[in-house]
Amino acid sequence: MSRRESLRLDWLTGNVRDLRMRYERACRIIPSGAHEWRMVDAGDRRIRILVHNPEIGGERVIFYFHGGGWIVGSPATHADISGPLSAATGLTVISLDYRLAPEHKAPAAIDDGLAVLDHFRGLHFKSAILCGDSAGGSLALAVERRAVRANILGVASLYGSFGLAANASLHLNGRKRDGLDARTMRRYWMSANLSAGCGPYSIPSLAHASGCPIYLLIAGRDPLRDDSIALARALSDKGRPITVDLHPFEGHSFLQHPCARRSKQIALQRLAYWIGELATSPAPATVFS
């Protein structure tokens, strides 16, 4: 049973604030390893961040964007990904508490990502890697699309969501009880974007020719599997270097599933290897399976 399913929430019609509160209460964890919470000034607002292993420092930093359909979640609910990612890579990971929809539609969360990047650029690092899961995967790619001044080495999307409504995997694997069926996914999308299938998180917006190498983790039993496959094809057509890590027997959010610890370990090892290679040379197109 997935963590989302175990909550037994009405993801389709439930009140967003109630969903957010109950999700946070059930999924919030105490991060493992050294960590600290900080606030970043971003003009008219302040953005909370969770910093894993701040003492590492160095020239490279990972910025992490949590999942949650753009409407729920926080660095605390996804610290079981960002913390182990820091341990696997040996790098400081900064997880952002970006503004959530529907109160803040796109590009609000993107602006928050850019503001945090700008705050740290030149102060604590020379280059960055962006990473995110589910909705955070598309957010990481959208931030890279607009971060013209930042030295971004690569972007990793972990079972990302890119608004592809008419795909076989969504209808085959989607289930209302865990909030990953077609109707509920449309709710998430319309909460964060102004129109169906369009916006800064969509494949047409993200599949551009210029930019850094991309890492796509794909779960074979994920309702959103075909989103990442379609993005991989679109990026490949544009000539972008892509690495695809396929886990054929795993579902959405398996990095947070207690029964998928071995797959999580393998996925983080592969991702850490890819990040390590970014420092030496541009990554070629690769497929892990």
Tab-separated table of C-alpha atoms in Angstrom, residues 11-240:
chain	number	residue	atom	x	y	z
A	11	TRP	CA	-7.917	13.664	-3.479
A	12	LEU	CA	-10.557	14.480	-6.108
A	13	THR	CA	-13.003	16.701	-4.210
A	14	GLY	CA	-11.442	17.224	-0.782
A	15	ASN	CA	-10.697	20.701	0.550
A	16	VAL	CA	-7.126	21.588	-0.395
A	17	ARG	CA	-6.218	23.047	2.987
A	18	ASP	CA	-7.549	19.948	4.745
A	19	LEU	CA	-5.645	17.668	2.356
A	20	ARG	CA	-2.503	19.689	2.940
A	21	MET	CA	-2.807	19.589	6.732
A	22	ARG	CA	-3.543	15.869	6.910
A	23	TYR	CA	-0.826	14.979	4.407
A	24	GLU	CA	1.728	17.038	6.329
A	25	ARG	CA	0.720	15.543	9.649
A	26	ALA	CA	0.929	11.962	8.362
A	27	CYS	CA	4.022	12.222	6.165
A	28	ARG	CA	6.261	14.707	7.947
A	29	ILE	CA	9.467	13.052	9.161
A	30	ILE	CA	12.520	14.112	11.116
A	31	PRO	CA	15.357	14.330	8.566
A	32	SER	CA	18.242	11.952	9.060
A	33	GLY	CA	21.793	13.230	9.291
A	34	ALA	CA	22.977	16.772	9.871
A	35	HIS	CA	20.426	19.351	8.785
A	36	GLU	CA	19.084	22.791	9.552
A	37	TRP	CA	16.124	24.958	8.611
A	38	ARG	CA	16.759	28.415	7.206
A	39	MET	CA	14.825	31.331	5.734
A	40	VAL	CA	15.783	32.988	2.446
A	41	ASP	CA	14.769	36.578	1.735
A	42	ALA	CA	13.197	36.880	-1.721
A	43	GLY	CA	12.098	40.477	-2.026
A	44	ASP	CA	8.518	40.694	-0.757
A	45	ARG	CA	8.513	37.193	0.741
A	46	ARG	CA	10.635	34.726	2.682
A	47	ILE	CA	11.192	31.139	1.556
A	48	ARG	CA	11.853	28.340	4.024
A	49	ILE	CA	14.509	25.798	3.089
A	50	LEU	CA	15.788	22.563	4.609
A	51	VAL	CA	19.558	22.191	4.244
A	52	HIS	CA	21.001	18.679	4.477
A	53	ASN	CA	24.654	18.418	5.524
A	54	PRO	CA	25.353	22.167	5.399
A	55	GLU	CA	28.885	21.612	6.691
A	56	ILE	CA	29.918	19.908	3.432
A	57	GLY	CA	29.825	23.106	1.384
A	58	GLY	CA	31.921	22.797	-1.744
A	59	GLU	CA	31.493	24.078	-5.258
A	60	ARG	CA	28.414	22.003	-6.125
A	61	VAL	CA	25.016	22.024	-4.448
A	62	ILE	CA	21.807	20.085	-5.145
A	63	PHE	CA	18.509	21.975	-5.021
A	64	TYR	CA	15.538	19.694	-4.346
A	65	PHE	CA	11.858	20.264	-5.204
A	66	HIS	CA	9.377	18.006	-3.380
A	67	GLY	CA	6.376	16.311	-4.968
A	68	GLY	CA	2.721	16.540	-3.989
A	69	GLY	CA	0.769	17.517	-7.102
A	70	TRP	CA	1.802	21.161	-6.645
A	71	ILE	CA	-0.860	21.418	-3.890
A	72	VAL	CA	0.533	19.504	-0.874
A	73	GLY	CA	3.886	18.563	0.597
A	74	SER	CA	6.934	20.271	2.042
A	75	PRO	CA	10.644	19.603	2.556
A	76	ALA	CA	9.691	17.701	5.724
A	77	THR	CA	7.348	15.285	3.928
A	78	HIS	CA	10.031	14.413	1.381
A	79	ALA	CA	13.125	14.465	3.589
A	80	ASP	CA	13.259	10.684	3.156
A	81	ILE	CA	14.424	11.421	-0.403
A	82	SER	CA	16.450	14.613	-0.064
A	83	GLY	CA	18.357	13.398	3.011
A	84	PRO	CA	19.490	10.067	1.506
A	85	LEU	CA	20.297	11.902	-1.733
A	86	SER	CA	22.728	14.099	0.185
A	87	ALA	CA	24.285	11.030	1.808
A	88	ALA	CA	24.590	9.172	-1.508
A	89	THR	CA	26.206	12.064	-3.375
A	90	GLY	CA	28.266	13.591	-0.576
A	91	LEU	CA	26.829	16.995	-1.470
A	92	THR	CA	24.797	19.576	0.395
A	93	VAL	CA	21.122	19.344	-0.590
A	94	ILE	CA	18.822	22.359	-0.247
A	95	SER	CA	15.122	21.436	-0.259
A	96	LEU	CA	12.706	24.294	-0.976
A	97	ASP	CA	9.365	25.002	0.683
A	98	TYR	CA	7.987	26.668	-2.449
A	99	ARG	CA	4.534	28.252	-2.691
A	100	LEU	CA	1.706	25.806	-3.362
A	101	ALA	CA	-1.312	25.880	-5.663
A	102	PRO	CA	-4.131	26.718	-6.045
A	103	GLU	CA	-3.426	29.838	-3.994
A	104	HIS	CA	-0.262	30.343	-6.028
A	105	LYS	CA	-0.449	29.159	-9.623
A	106	ALA	CA	2.545	28.913	-11.935
A	107	PRO	CA	4.958	30.579	-12.171
A	108	ALA	CA	4.936	31.293	-8.406
A	109	ALA	CA	6.794	28.091	-7.447
A	110	ILE	CA	9.227	28.619	-10.327
A	111	ASP	CA	9.907	32.147	-9.108
A	112	ASP	CA	10.653	30.756	-5.642
A	113	GLY	CA	13.146	28.319	-7.117
A	114	LEU	CA	14.853	31.071	-9.077
A	115	ALA	CA	14.972	33.306	-6.001
A	116	VAL	CA	16.709	30.641	-3.895
A	117	LEU	CA	19.145	29.895	-6.713
A	118	ASP	CA	19.946	33.575	-7.034
A	119	HIS	CA	20.399	33.910	-3.270
A	120	PHE	CA	23.035	31.183	-3.099
A	121	ARG	CA	24.688	31.767	-6.468
A	122	GLY	CA	28.167	33.150	-5.963
A	123	LEU	CA	27.943	32.817	-2.183
A	124	HIS	CA	28.213	29.104	-1.490
A	125	PHE	CA	28.563	27.284	-4.792
A	126	LYS	CA	29.761	27.613	-8.365
A	127	SER	CA	27.410	25.095	-9.978
A	128	ALA	CA	24.093	23.452	-9.149
A	129	ILE	CA	22.134	20.299	-9.841
A	130	LEU	CA	18.341	20.523	-9.740
A	131	CYS	CA	16.291	17.518	-8.666
A	132	GLY	CA	12.651	16.810	-7.871
A	133	ASP	CA	10.090	14.033	-7.645
A	134	SER	CA	6.645	13.897	-9.275
A	135	ALA	CA	5.360	17.485	-9.535
A	136	GLY	CA	8.746	18.587	-8.225
A	137	GLY	CA	10.397	16.951	-11.221
A	138	SER	CA	8.557	19.187	-13.649
A	139	LEU	CA	9.221	22.156	-11.377
A	140	ALA	CA	12.971	21.469	-11.401
A	141	LEU	CA	12.951	21.365	-15.203
A	142	ALA	CA	10.879	24.550	-15.394
A	143	VAL	CA	13.341	26.358	-13.119
A	144	GLU	CA	16.241	25.234	-15.318
A	145	ARG	CA	14.362	26.563	-18.344
A	146	ARG	CA	14.399	30.091	-16.897
A	147	ALA	CA	17.638	30.079	-14.889
A	148	VAL	CA	19.732	31.779	-17.549
A	149	ARG	CA	22.366	33.122	-15.148
A	150	ALA	CA	22.900	30.045	-12.984
A	151	ASN	CA	25.510	27.424	-13.816
A	152	ILE	CA	23.278	24.334	-13.753
A	153	LEU	CA	25.152	21.110	-14.455
A	154	GLY	CA	22.102	18.867	-14.769
A	155	VAL	CA	18.464	18.269	-13.854
A	156	ALA	CA	17.026	15.034	-12.458
A	157	SER	CA	13.297	14.320	-12.635
A	158	LEU	CA	12.106	11.383	-10.537
A	159	TYR	CA	8.837	9.944	-11.930
A	160	GLY	CA	7.811	13.435	-13.049
A	161	SER	CA	4.383	14.810	-13.943
A	162	PHE	CA	4.094	16.700	-17.220
A	163	GLY	CA	0.361	16.981	-17.924
A	164	LEU	CA	0.018	14.191	-20.468
A	165	ALA	CA	-3.664	13.354	-19.875
A	166	ALA	CA	-4.216	10.934	-22.759
A	167	ASN	CA	-1.664	8.276	-21.878
A	168	ALA	CA	-2.085	4.532	-21.460
A	169	SER	CA	-0.221	4.248	-18.152
A	170	LEU	CA	-2.560	6.702	-16.408
A	171	HIS	CA	-5.649	4.742	-17.411
A	172	LEU	CA	-3.966	1.377	-16.791
A	173	ASN	CA	-2.350	2.067	-13.406
A	174	GLY	CA	-4.222	5.113	-12.084
A	175	ARG	CA	-6.314	4.607	-8.954
A	176	LYS	CA	-8.636	7.099	-7.297
A	177	ARG	CA	-7.826	5.819	-3.799
A	178	ASP	CA	-4.222	7.041	-3.979
A	179	GLY	CA	-5.001	10.195	-5.958
A	180	LEU	CA	-3.386	9.141	-9.217
A	181	ASP	CA	-6.333	8.586	-11.560
A	182	ALA	CA	-7.078	10.723	-14.625
A	183	ARG	CA	-9.700	12.969	-12.994
A	184	THR	CA	-7.603	13.691	-9.915
A	185	MET	CA	-4.491	14.352	-11.970
A	186	ARG	CA	-6.508	16.893	-13.944
A	187	ARG	CA	-7.412	18.587	-10.666
A	188	TYR	CA	-3.757	18.872	-9.699
A	189	TRP	CA	-2.836	20.213	-13.112
A	190	MET	CA	-5.605	22.815	-13.245
A	191	SER	CA	-4.777	23.909	-9.690
A	192	ALA	CA	-1.236	24.800	-10.742
A	193	ASN	CA	-1.771	25.818	-14.366
A	194	LEU	CA	-4.231	27.998	-16.226
A	195	SER	CA	-5.240	25.474	-18.892
A	196	ALA	CA	-5.202	21.710	-19.494
A	197	GLY	CA	-2.058	20.337	-21.096
A	198	CYS	CA	-0.415	23.758	-21.276
A	199	GLY	CA	1.825	25.800	-19.034
A	200	PRO	CA	5.448	25.862	-17.898
A	201	TYR	CA	5.288	22.262	-16.607
A	202	SER	CA	4.124	20.804	-19.929
A	203	ILE	CA	6.265	18.802	-22.341
A	204	PRO	CA	6.151	21.453	-25.118
A	205	SER	CA	7.506	24.021	-22.648
A	206	LEU	CA	10.227	21.788	-21.205
A	207	ALA	CA	11.519	20.016	-24.324
A	208	HIS	CA	13.929	22.613	-25.679
A	209	ALA	CA	17.214	22.119	-27.495
A	210	SER	CA	19.551	24.170	-25.332
A	211	GLY	CA	20.451	23.285	-21.789
A	212	CYS	CA	22.150	20.806	-19.506
A	213	PRO	CA	21.944	16.986	-19.359
A	214	ILE	CA	18.691	15.489	-18.072
A	215	TYR	CA	18.155	12.433	-15.841
A	216	LEU	CA	14.731	10.760	-15.930
A	217	LEU	CA	13.846	8.105	-13.369
A	218	ILE	CA	10.856	6.095	-14.618
A	219	ALA	CA	8.760	3.575	-12.662
A	220	GLY	CA	7.189	0.918	-14.873
A	221	ARG	CA	3.960	0.627	-12.856
A	222	ASP	CA	3.566	4.365	-12.350
A	223	PRO	CA	0.391	6.003	-13.713
A	224	LEU	CA	2.688	8.840	-14.837
A	225	ARG	CA	5.166	6.536	-16.579
A	226	ASP	CA	4.177	7.675	-20.063
A	227	ASP	CA	4.696	11.335	-19.106
A	228	SER	CA	8.413	10.708	-18.643
A	229	ILE	CA	8.636	8.490	-21.725
A	230	ALA	CA	7.052	11.212	-23.858
A	231	LEU	CA	9.390	13.826	-22.392
A	232	ALA	CA	12.412	11.601	-23.047
A	233	ARG	CA	11.427	11.265	-26.691
A	234	ALA	CA	10.813	14.988	-27.060
A	235	LEU	CA	14.162	15.854	-25.466
A	236	SER	CA	15.949	13.277	-27.599
A	237	ASP	CA	14.416	14.788	-30.730
A	238	LYS	CA	15.871	18.127	-29.631
A	239	GLY	CA	19.334	16.608	-29.176
A	240	ARG	CA	19.508	16.925	-25.387
